[in-house]
Coordinates of C-alpha atoms and ligand atoms in Angstrom, one line a residue:
X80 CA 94.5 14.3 -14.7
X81 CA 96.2 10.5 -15.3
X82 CA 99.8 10.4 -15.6
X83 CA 101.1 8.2 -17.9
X84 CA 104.0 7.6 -16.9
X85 CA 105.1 4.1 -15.6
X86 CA 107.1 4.5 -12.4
X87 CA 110.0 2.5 -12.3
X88 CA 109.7 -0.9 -10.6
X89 CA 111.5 -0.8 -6.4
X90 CA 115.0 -1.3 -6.5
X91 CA 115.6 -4.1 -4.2
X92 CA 119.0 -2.7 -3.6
X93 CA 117.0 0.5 -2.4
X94 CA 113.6 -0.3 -2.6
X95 CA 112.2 3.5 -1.2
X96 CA 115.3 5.5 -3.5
X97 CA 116.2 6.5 -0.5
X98 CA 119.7 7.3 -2.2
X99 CA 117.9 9.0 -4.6
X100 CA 117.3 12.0 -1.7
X101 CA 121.2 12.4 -1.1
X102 CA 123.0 15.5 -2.9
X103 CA 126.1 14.9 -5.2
X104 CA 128.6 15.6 -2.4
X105 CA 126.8 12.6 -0.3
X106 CA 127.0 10.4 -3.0
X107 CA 130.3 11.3 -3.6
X108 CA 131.0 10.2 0.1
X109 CA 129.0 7.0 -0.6
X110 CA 131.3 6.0 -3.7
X111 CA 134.3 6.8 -2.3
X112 CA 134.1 4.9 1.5
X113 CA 131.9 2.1 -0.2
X114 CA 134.7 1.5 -2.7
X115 CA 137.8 1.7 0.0
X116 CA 135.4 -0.8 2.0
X117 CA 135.4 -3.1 -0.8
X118 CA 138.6 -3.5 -1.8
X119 CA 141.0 -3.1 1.4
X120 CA 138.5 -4.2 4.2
X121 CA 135.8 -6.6 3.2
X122 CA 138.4 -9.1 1.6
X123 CA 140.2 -9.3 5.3
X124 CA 137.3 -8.7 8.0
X125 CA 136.5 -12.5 8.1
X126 CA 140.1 -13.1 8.9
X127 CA 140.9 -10.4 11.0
X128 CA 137.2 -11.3 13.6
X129 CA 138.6 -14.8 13.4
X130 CA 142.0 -13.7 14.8
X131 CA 140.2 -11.5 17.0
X132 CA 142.1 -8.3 16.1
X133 CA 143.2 -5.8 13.8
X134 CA 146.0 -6.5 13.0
X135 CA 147.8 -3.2 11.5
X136 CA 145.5 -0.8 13.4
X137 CA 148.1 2.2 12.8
X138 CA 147.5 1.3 9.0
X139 CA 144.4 1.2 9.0
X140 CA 144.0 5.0 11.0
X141 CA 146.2 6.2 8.0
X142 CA 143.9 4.9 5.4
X143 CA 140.8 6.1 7.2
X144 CA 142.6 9.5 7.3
X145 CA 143.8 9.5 4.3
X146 CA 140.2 9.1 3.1
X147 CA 138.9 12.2 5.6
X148 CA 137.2 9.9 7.9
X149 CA 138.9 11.0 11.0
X150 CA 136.7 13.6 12.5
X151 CA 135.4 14.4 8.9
X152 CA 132.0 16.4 10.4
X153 CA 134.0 18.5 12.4
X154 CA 135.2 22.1 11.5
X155 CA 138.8 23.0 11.4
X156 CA 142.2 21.6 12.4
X157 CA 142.8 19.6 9.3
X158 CA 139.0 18.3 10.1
X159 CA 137.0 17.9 6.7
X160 CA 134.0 19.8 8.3
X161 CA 131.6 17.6 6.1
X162 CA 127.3 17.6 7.1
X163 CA 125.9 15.3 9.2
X164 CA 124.4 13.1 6.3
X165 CA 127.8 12.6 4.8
X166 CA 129.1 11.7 7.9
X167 CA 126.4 9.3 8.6
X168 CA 126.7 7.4 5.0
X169 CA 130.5 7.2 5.8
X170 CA 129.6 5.3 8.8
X171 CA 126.9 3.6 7.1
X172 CA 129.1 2.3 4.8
X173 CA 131.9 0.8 6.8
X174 CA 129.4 -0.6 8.9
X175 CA 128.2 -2.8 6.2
X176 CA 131.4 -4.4 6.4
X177 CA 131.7 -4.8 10.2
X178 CA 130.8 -2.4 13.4
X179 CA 134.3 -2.9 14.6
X180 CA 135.6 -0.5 11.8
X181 CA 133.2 1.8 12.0
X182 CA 133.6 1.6 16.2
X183 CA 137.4 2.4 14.9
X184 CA 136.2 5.8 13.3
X185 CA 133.5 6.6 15.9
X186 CA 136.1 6.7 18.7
X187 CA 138.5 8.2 17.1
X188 CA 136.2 11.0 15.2
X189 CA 133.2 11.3 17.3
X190 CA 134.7 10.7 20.9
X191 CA 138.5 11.3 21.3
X192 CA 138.6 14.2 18.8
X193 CA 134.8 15.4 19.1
X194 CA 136.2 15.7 22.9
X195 CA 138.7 17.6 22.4
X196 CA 136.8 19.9 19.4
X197 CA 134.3 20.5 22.0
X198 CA 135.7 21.4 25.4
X199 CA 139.2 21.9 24.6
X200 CA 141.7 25.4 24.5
X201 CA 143.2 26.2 21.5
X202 CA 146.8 24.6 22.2
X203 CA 145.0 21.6 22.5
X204 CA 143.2 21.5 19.6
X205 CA 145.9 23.1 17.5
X206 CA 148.4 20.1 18.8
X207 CA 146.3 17.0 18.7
X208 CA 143.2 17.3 16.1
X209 CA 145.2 18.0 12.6
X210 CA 147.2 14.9 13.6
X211 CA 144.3 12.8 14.7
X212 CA 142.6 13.6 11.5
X213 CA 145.5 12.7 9.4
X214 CA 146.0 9.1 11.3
X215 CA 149.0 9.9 12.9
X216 CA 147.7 9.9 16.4
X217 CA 145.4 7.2 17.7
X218 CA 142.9 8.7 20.9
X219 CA 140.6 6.9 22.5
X220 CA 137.9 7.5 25.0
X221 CA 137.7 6.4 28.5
X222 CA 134.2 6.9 30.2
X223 CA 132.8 3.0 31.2
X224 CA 134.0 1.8 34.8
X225 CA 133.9 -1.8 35.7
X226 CA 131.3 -0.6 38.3
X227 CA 129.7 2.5 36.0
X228 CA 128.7 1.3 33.4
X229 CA 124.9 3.1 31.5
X230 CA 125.7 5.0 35.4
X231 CA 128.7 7.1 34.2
X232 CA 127.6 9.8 37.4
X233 CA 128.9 6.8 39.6
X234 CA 132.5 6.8 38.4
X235 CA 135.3 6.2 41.4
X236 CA 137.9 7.7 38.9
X237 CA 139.4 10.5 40.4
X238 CA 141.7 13.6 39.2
X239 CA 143.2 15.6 42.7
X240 CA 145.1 18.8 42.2
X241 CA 148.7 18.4 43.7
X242 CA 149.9 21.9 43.6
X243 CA 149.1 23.1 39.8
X244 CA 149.4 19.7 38.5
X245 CA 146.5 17.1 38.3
X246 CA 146.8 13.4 39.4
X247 CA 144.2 10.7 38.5
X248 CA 143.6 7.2 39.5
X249 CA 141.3 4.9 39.0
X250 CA 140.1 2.1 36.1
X251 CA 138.1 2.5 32.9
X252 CA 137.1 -0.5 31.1
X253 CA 135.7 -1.6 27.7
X254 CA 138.1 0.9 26.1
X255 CA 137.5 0.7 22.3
X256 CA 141.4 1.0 20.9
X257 CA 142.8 1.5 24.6
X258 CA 145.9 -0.6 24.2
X259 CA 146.9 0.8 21.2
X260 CA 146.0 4.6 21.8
X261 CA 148.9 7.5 21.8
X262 CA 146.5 9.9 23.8
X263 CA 143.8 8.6 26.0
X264 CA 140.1 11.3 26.6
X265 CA 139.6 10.2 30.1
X266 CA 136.6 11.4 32.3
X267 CA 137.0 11.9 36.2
X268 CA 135.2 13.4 39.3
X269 CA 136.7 16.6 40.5
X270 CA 135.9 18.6 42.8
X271 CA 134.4 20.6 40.1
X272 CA 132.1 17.9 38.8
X273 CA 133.0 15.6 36.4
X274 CA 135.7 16.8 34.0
X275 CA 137.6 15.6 30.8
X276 CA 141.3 15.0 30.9
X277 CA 144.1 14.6 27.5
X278 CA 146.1 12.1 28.6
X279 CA 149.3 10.8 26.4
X280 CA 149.3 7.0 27.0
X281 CA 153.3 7.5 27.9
X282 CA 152.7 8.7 31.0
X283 CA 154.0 7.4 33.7
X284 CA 151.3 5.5 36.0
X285 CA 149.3 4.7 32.6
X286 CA 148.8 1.5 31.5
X287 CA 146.1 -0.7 29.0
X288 CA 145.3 -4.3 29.0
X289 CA 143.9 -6.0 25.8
X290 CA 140.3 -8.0 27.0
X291 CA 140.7 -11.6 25.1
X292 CA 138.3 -13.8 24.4
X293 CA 134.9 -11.2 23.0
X294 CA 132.3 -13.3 21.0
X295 CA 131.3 -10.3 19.6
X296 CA 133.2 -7.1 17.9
X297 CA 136.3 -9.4 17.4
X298 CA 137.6 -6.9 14.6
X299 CA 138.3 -4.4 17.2
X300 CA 140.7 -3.9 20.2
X301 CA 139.1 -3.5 23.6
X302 CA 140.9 -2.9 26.7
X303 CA 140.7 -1.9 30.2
X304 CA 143.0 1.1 31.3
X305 CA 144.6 1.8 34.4
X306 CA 145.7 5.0 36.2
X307 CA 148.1 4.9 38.9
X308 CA 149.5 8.0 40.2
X309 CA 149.0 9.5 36.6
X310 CA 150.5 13.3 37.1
X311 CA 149.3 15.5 34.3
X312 CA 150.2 19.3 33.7
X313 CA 147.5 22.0 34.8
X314 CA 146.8 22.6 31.3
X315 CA 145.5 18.6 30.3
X316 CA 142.4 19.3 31.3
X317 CA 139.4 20.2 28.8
X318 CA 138.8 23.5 30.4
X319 CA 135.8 23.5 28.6
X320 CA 134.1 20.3 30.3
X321 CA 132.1 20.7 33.1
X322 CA 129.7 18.1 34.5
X323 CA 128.6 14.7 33.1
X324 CA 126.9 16.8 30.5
X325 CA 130.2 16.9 28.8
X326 CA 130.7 13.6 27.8
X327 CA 127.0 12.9 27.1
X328 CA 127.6 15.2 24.7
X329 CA 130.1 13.1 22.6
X330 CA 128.1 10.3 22.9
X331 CA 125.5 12.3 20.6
X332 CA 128.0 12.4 17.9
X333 CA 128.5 8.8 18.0
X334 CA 125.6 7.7 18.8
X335 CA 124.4 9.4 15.6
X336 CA 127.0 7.2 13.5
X337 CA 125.8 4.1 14.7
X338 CA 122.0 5.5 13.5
X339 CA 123.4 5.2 10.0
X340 CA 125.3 2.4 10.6
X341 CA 123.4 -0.1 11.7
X342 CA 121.5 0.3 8.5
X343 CA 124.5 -0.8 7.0
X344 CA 124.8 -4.2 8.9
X345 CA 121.3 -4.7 8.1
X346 CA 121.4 -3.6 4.4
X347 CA 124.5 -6.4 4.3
X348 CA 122.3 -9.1 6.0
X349 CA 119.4 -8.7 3.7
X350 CA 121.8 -8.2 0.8
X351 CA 123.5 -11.5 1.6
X352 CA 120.0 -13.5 2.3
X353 CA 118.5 -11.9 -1.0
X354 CA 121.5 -13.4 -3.0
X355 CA 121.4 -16.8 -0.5
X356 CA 118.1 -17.4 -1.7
X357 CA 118.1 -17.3 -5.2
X358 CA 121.1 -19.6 -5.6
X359 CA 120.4 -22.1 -2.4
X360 CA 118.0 -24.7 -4.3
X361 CA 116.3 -27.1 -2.0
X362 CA 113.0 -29.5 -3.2
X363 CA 114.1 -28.8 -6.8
X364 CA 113.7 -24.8 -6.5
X365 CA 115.3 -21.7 -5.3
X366 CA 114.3 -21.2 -1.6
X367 CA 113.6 -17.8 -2.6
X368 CA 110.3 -19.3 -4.1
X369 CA 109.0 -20.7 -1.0
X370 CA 106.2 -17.9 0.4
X371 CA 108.3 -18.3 4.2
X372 CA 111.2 -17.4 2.8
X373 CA 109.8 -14.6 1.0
X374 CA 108.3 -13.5 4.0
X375 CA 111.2 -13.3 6.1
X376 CA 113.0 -11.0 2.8
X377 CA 110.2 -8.6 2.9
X378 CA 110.4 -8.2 6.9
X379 CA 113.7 -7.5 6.2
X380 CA 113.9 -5.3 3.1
X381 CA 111.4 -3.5 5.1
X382 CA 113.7 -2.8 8.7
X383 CA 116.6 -2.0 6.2
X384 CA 114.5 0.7 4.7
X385 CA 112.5 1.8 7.9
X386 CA 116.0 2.7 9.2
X387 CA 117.5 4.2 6.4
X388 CA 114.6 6.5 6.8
X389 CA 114.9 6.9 10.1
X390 CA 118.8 8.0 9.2
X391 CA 118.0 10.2 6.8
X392 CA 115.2 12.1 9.0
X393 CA 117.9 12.3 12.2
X394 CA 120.7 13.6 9.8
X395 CA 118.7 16.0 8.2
X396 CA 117.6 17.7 11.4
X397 CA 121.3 17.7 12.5
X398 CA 122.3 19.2 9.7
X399 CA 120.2 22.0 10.2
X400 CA 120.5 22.1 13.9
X401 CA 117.4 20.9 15.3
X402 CA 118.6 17.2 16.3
X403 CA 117.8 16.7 20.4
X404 CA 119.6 14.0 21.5
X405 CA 116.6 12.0 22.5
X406 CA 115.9 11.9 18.3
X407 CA 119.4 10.2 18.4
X408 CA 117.9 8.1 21.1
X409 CA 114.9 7.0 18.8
X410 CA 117.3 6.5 16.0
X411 CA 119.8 4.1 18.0
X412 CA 116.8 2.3 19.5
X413 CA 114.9 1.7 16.7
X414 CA 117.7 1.0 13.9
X415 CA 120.1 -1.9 16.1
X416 CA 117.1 -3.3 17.0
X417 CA 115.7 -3.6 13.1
X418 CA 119.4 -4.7 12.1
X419 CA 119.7 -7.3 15.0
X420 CA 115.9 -8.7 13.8
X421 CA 117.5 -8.7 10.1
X422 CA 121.0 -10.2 10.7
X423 CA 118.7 -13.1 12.7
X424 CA 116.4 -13.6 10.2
X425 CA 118.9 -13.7 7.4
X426 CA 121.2 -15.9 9.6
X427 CA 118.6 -18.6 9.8
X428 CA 118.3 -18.0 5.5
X429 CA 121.4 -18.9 5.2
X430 CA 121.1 -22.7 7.0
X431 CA 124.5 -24.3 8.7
X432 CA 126.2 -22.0 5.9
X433 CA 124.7 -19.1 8.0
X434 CA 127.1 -19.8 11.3
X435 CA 130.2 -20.0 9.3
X436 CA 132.4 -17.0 8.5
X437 CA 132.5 -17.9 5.0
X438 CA 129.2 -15.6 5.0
X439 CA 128.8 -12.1 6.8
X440 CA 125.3 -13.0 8.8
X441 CA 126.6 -14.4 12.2
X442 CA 129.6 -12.2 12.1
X443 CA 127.3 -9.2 11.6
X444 CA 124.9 -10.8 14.2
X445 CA 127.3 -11.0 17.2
X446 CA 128.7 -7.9 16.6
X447 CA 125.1 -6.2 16.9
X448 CA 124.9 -7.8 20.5
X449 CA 127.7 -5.4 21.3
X450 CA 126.0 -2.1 19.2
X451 CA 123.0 -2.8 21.3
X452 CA 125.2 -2.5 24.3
X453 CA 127.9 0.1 24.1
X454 CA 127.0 4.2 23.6
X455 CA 123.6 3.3 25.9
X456 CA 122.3 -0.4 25.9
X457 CA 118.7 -0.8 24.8
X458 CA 117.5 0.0 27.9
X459 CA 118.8 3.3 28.6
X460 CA 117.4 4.2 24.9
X461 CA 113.8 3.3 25.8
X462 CA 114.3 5.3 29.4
X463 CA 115.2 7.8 27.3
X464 CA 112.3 8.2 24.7
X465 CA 110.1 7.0 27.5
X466 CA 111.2 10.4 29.1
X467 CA 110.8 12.2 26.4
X468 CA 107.4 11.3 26.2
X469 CA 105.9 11.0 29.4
X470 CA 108.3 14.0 31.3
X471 CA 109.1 11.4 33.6
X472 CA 112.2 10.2 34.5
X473 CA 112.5 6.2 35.1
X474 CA 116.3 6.0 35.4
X475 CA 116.1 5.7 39.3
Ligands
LIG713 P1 121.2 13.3 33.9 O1 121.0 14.0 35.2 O2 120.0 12.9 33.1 O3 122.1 14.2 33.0 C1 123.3 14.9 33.4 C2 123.4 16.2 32.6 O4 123.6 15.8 31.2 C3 122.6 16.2 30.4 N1 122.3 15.2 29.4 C4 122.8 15.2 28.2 N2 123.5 16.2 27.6 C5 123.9 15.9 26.3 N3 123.6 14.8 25.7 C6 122.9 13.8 26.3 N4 122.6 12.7 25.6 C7 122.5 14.0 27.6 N5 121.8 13.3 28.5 C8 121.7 14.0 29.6 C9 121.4 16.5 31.3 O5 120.5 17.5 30.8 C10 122.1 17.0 32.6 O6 122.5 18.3 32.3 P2 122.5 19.4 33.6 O7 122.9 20.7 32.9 O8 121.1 19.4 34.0 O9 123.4 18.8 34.6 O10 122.2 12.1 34.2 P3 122.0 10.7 34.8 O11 123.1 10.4 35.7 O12 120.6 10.5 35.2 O13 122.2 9.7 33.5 C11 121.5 9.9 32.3 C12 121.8 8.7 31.3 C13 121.4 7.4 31.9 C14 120.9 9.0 30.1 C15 123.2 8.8 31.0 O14 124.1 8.6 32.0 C16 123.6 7.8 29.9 O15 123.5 8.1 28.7 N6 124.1 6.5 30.2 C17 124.6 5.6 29.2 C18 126.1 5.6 29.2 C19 126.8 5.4 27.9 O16 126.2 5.5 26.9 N7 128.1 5.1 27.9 C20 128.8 5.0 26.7 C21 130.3 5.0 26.9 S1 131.3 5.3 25.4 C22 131.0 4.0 24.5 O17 130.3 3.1 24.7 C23 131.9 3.9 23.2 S2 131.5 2.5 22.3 C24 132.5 2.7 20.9 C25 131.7 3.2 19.7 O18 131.0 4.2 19.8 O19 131.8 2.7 18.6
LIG714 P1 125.3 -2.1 32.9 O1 125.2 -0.7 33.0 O2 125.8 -2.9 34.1 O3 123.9 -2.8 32.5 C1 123.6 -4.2 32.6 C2 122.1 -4.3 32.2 O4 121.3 -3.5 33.1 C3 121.8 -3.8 30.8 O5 120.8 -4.6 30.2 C4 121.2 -2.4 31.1 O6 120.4 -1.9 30.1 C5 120.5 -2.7 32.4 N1 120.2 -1.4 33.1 C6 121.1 -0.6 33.7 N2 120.6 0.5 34.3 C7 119.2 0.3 34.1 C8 118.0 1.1 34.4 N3 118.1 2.2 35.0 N4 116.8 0.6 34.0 C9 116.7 -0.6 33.3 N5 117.8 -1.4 33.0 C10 119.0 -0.9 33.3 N6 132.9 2.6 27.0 C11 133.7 3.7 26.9 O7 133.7 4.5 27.8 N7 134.6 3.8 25.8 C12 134.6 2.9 24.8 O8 135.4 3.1 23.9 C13 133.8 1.7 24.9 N8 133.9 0.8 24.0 C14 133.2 -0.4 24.2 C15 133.5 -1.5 23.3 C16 132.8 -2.7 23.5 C17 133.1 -3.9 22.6 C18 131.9 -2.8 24.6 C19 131.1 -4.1 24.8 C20 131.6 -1.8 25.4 C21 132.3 -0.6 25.2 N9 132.2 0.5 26.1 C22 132.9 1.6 26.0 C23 131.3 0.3 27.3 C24 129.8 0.5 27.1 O9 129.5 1.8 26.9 C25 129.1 -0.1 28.3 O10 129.2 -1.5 28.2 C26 127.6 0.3 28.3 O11 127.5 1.7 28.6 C27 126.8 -0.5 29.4 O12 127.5 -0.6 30.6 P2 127.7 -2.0 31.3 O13 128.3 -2.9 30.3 O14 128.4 -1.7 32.6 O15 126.2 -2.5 31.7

């Protein structure tokens, strides 16, 4: 039988509807983040990577709570207990206006509080998420040493029991809002295994230092913390949190944001080259009519919507609980690397006007270096599939 109907011509915007798939309450989630993204963050990012900061980050965790991005997927506790796919266009979202913001909301949603969610007693739920959620209270997490780094087993940090007290010393480094954190997740080896500890930053023997001077993820604090001595109650530790298991754990949740939102860094590249190339005339003509550039706009409308897919598929199967962590794997392996090939390609669109932060593509770029990097680098991602498919393990 012929159908006469006409489909509608690809949406360069969305060439494989992909939007089209989400439910109301998704799109609803879209709107809403796209819309905050647009009018209080995208106007300042350039300025705030340039000063390398954020300037009002206690501002901007209200906002983001304020908003129910704090913890949003998780149930309970002043939590908005959203699904995975929200979640994930959230991140998505934010990330098309830098991955320092959405860093912001993956450590403080999918780390500190996913932490806590996870392997924590009831008092320590009841006292830190609703706060966390709302803004009030900024957490970060404290896994990376400056000798374990993708070898989080090797971590010198170490938590002692001193009567019923615990006392931990040791360094973490890399800390994503460390200096500016009220409560600190840190992980040390017990004699138990690796455990998870809630540390409030104003404890004596606790300190953070800012690292100055990042190429990359400059809209973001980073810092290196340091435990002296640091005596904690019996009851800070995540009772809950056994083995390096643990945190691995939480880096599934955030992994799984920076899935969806490295489509969004792409989705901006590609967005930014498409519009670069019809205005930027060279040889009387629109460089968007020469066949190379084309070329380089369909390898990239292509990544954008290879990951979105790819999103999509991993989100859908956590939403209905069949998501392994090595599909999280696949999906941060395969969508950084298709954003870092688009912010590249649509870097070298945009000519000398493409290093300048007049225009999102190098800023997007550089940050990308570090999204390969953090939550796994590359290489641990690949070890990981590779495992997956062969039953081998290659990590040692
Ligand atoms: P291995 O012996 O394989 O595993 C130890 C135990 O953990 C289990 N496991 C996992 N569980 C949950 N989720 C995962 N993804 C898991 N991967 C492994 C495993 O089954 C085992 O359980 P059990 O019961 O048998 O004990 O451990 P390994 O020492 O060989 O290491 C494995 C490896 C290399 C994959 C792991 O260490 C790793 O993922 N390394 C990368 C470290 C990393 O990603 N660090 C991120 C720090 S946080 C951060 O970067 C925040 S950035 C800010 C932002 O997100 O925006
Ligand atoms: P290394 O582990 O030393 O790796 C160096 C190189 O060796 C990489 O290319 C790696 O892939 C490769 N390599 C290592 N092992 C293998 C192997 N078995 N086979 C093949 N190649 C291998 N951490 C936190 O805990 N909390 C945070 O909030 C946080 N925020 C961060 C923010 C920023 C801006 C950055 C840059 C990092 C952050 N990190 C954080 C740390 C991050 O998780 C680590 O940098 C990451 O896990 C890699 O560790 P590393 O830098 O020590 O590199």
């Amino acid at each position: 039988m012929s159908d006469s109907r006409r489909p509608a011509a690809p949406d360069p915007h969305d060439f494989l509807a992909l939007d089209a798939e989400l439910s109301d309450t998704e799109r609803d989630v879209r709107d809403a983040v796209r819309g905050f993204a647009s009018r209080e963050l995208l106007p300042n990012v350039a300025e705030w990577f340039d000063a390398g900061t954020l300037p009002d980050p206690r501002g901007l965790a209200r906002a983001f709570g304020d908003l129910g991005l704090l913890g949003m997927h998780l149930e309970g506790y002043g939590c908005g207990g959203s699904s995975a796919v929200a979640y994930g266009l959230a991140c998505r979202e934010l990330e098309a206006v830098d991955s320092g913001l959405r860093s912001f909301v993956s450590v403080q949603g999918s780390l500190a509080m996913a932490a806590i969610h996870k392997f924590g007693a009831e008092e320590q739920k009841g006292a830190w998420l609703p706060r966390m959620a709302a803004g009030e209270v900024v957490g970060c997490f404290g896994l990376t040493e400056p000798d374990s780094g993708s070898d989080p087993g090797s971590m010198r940090t170490r938590a002692r029991r001193d009567g019923t007290d615990w006392v931990l010393d040791g360094t973490k480094m890399w800390i994503t809002n460390g200096s500016v954190a009220d409560v600190a997740v840190v992980w040390a080896a017990t004699g138990e295994g690796i455990r998870g500890f809630v540390v409030p930053t104003d404890t004596p023997g606790f300190s953070a230092n800012v690292i100055h001077r990042k190429l990359s993820l400059r809209a973001s604090i980073t810092s290196e913390l340091v435990l002296e001595g640091v005596r904690l109650p019996a009851d800070a530790v995540l009772p809950a949190s056994k083995g390096l298991g643990a945190p691995l754990s939480c880096l599934n949740e955030a992994r799984y944001g920076i899935v969806w939102g490295a489509v969004g860094a792409a989705r901006a590249c590609y967005e930014a080259a498409l519009e670069y190339a019809a205005t930027r005339e060279q040889f009387g003509q629109p460089i968007g009519g020469f066949q190379l550039t084309q070329r380089k706009l369909a390898d990239m409308v292509v990544d954008v919507n290879h990951a979105g897919m790819t999103a999509l598929r991993i989100g859908r199967l956590k939403d209905r609980g069949d998501c392994h962590h090595n599909h999280v794997s696949f999906g941060k392996f395969a969508n950084v690397a298709a954003a870092q090939r688009v912010a590249r390609t649509a870097r070298g669109v945009h000519g000398a006007n493409g290093i300048t932060l007049e225009y999102p593509v190098m800023r997007h770029m550089v940050n990308l270096e570090t999204v390969a990097t953090y939550e796994g680098t590359e290489e641990i991602h690949a070890l990981s599939i590779g495992q997956a498919v062969t039953g081998i393990s290659a990590f040692r």
